[in-house]
Coordinates of N, CA and C in Angstrom, one line a residue:
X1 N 47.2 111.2 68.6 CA 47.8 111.8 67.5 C 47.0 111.6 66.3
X2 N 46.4 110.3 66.5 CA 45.7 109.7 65.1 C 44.6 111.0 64.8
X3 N 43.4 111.0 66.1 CA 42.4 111.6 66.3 C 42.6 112.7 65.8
X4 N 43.8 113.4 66.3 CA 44.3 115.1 66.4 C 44.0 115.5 64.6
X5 N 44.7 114.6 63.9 CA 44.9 114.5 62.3 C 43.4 114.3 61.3
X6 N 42.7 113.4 62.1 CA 41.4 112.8 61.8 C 40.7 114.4 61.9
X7 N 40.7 114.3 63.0 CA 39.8 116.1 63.4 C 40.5 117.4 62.4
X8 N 41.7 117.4 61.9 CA 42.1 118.0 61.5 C 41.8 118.2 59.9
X9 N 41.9 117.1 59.3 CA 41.3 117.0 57.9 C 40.0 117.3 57.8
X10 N 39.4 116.6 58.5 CA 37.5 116.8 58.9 C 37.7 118.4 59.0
X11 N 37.5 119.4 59.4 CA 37.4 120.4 59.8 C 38.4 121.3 58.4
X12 N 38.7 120.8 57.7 CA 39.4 121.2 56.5 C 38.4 121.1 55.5
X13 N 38.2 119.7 55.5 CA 37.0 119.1 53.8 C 36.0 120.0 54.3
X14 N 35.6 120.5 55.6 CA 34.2 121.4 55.8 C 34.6 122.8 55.8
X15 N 35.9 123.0 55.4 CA 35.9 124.8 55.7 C 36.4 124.8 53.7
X16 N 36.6 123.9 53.3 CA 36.8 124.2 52.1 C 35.6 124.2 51.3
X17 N 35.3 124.2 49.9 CA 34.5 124.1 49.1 C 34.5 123.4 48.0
X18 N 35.7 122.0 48.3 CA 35.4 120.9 47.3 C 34.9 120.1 47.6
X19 N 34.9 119.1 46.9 CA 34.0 118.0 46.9 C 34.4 116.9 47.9
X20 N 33.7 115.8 48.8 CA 34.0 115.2 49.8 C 35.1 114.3 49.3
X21 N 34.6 113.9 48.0 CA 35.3 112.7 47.0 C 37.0 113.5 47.0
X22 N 37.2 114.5 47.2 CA 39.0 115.0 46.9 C 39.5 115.1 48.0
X23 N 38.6 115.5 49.8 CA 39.3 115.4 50.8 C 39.5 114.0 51.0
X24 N 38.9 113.1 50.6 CA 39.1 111.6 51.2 C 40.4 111.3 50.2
X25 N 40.3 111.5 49.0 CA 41.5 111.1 48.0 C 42.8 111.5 48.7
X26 N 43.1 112.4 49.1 CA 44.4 113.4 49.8 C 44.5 112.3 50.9
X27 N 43.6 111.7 51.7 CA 43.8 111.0 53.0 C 44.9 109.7 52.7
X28 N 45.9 109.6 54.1 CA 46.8 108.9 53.8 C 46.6 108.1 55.0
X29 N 46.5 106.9 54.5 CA 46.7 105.9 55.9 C 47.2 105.6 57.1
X30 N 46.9 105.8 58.3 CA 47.5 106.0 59.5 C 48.6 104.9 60.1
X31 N 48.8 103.9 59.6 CA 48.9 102.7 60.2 C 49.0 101.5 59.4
X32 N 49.3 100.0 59.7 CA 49.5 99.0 59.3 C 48.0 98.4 59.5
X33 N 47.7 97.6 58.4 CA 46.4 97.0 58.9 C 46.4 95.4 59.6
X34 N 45.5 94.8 59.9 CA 45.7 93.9 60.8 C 46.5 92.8 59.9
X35 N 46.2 92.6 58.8 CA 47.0 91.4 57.5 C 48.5 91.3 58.0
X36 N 48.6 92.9 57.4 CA 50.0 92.8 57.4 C 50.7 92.6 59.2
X37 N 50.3 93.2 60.1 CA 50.7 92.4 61.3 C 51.1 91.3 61.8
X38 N 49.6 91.2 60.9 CA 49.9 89.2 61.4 C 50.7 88.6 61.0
X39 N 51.0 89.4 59.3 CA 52.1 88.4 58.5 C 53.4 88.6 59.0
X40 N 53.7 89.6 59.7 CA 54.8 90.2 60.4 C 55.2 89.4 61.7
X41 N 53.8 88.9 62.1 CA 53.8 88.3 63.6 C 54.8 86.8 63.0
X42 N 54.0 86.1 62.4 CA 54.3 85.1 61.6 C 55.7 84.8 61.0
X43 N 56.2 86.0 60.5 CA 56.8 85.9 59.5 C 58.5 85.9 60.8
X44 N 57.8 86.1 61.9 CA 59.5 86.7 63.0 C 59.5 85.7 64.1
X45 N 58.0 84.5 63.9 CA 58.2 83.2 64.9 C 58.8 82.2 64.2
X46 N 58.2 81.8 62.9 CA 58.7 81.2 62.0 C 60.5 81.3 62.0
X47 N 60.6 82.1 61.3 CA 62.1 82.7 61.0 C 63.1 82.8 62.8
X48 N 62.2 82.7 63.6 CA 63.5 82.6 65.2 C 63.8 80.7 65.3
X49 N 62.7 79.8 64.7 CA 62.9 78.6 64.8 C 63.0 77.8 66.1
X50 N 62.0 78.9 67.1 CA 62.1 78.1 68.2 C 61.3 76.8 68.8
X51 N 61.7 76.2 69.3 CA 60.8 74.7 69.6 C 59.5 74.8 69.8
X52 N 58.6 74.0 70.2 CA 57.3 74.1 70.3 C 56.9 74.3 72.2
X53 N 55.9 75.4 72.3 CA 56.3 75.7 73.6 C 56.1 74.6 74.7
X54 N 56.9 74.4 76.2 CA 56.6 73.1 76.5 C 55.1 72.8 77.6
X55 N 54.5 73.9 77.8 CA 53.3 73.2 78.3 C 52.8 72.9 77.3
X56 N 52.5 72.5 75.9 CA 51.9 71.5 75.3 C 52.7 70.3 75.2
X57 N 53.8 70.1 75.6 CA 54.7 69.0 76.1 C 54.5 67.7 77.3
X58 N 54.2 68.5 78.4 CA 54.3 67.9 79.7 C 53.2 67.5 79.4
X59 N 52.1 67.6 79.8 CA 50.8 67.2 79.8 C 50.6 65.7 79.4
X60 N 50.6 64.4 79.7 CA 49.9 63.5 79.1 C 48.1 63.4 79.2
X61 N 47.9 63.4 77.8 CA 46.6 62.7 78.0 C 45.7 61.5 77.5
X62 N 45.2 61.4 78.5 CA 44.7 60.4 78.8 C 43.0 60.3 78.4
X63 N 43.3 59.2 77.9 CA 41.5 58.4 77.0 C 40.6 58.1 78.2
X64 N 39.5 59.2 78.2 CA 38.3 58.3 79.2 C 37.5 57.0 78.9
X65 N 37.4 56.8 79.8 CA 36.2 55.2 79.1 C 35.1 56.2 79.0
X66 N 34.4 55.5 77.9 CA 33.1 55.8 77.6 C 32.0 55.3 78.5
X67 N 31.2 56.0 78.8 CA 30.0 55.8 80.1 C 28.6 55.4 79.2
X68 N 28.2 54.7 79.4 CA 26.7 54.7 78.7 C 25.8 54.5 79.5

């Protein structure tokens, strides 16, 4: 769909006879950028308050001796 729209504008800014600087101005952003995702990712683990997952739980570890 994205592409369909991309190809679509493009073949517009080249069948008209303004300037490249006014087809890009008219362009409207397809989507969320990665920022805001994350902050969205973030913002809905935080805010559920669930515990910490437990395979970093079970696991003991253990100190090697040092070998020289």
């Amino acid at each position: 769909m994205a592409a369909l729209l991309l190809r679509h504008v493009g073949r517009h800014c080249l069948r008209t006879h303004f300037s490249p600087q006014l087809c890009i101005r008219n362009a409207v952003p397809l989507g969320t950028t990665a920022k805001e995702e994350m902050e969205r990712f973030w913002n809905k683990n935080i805010g559920s308050n669930r515990p910490v997952s437990p395979h970093i739980t079970i696991y003991s570890w253990h100190q090697n001796p040092i070998k020289d």
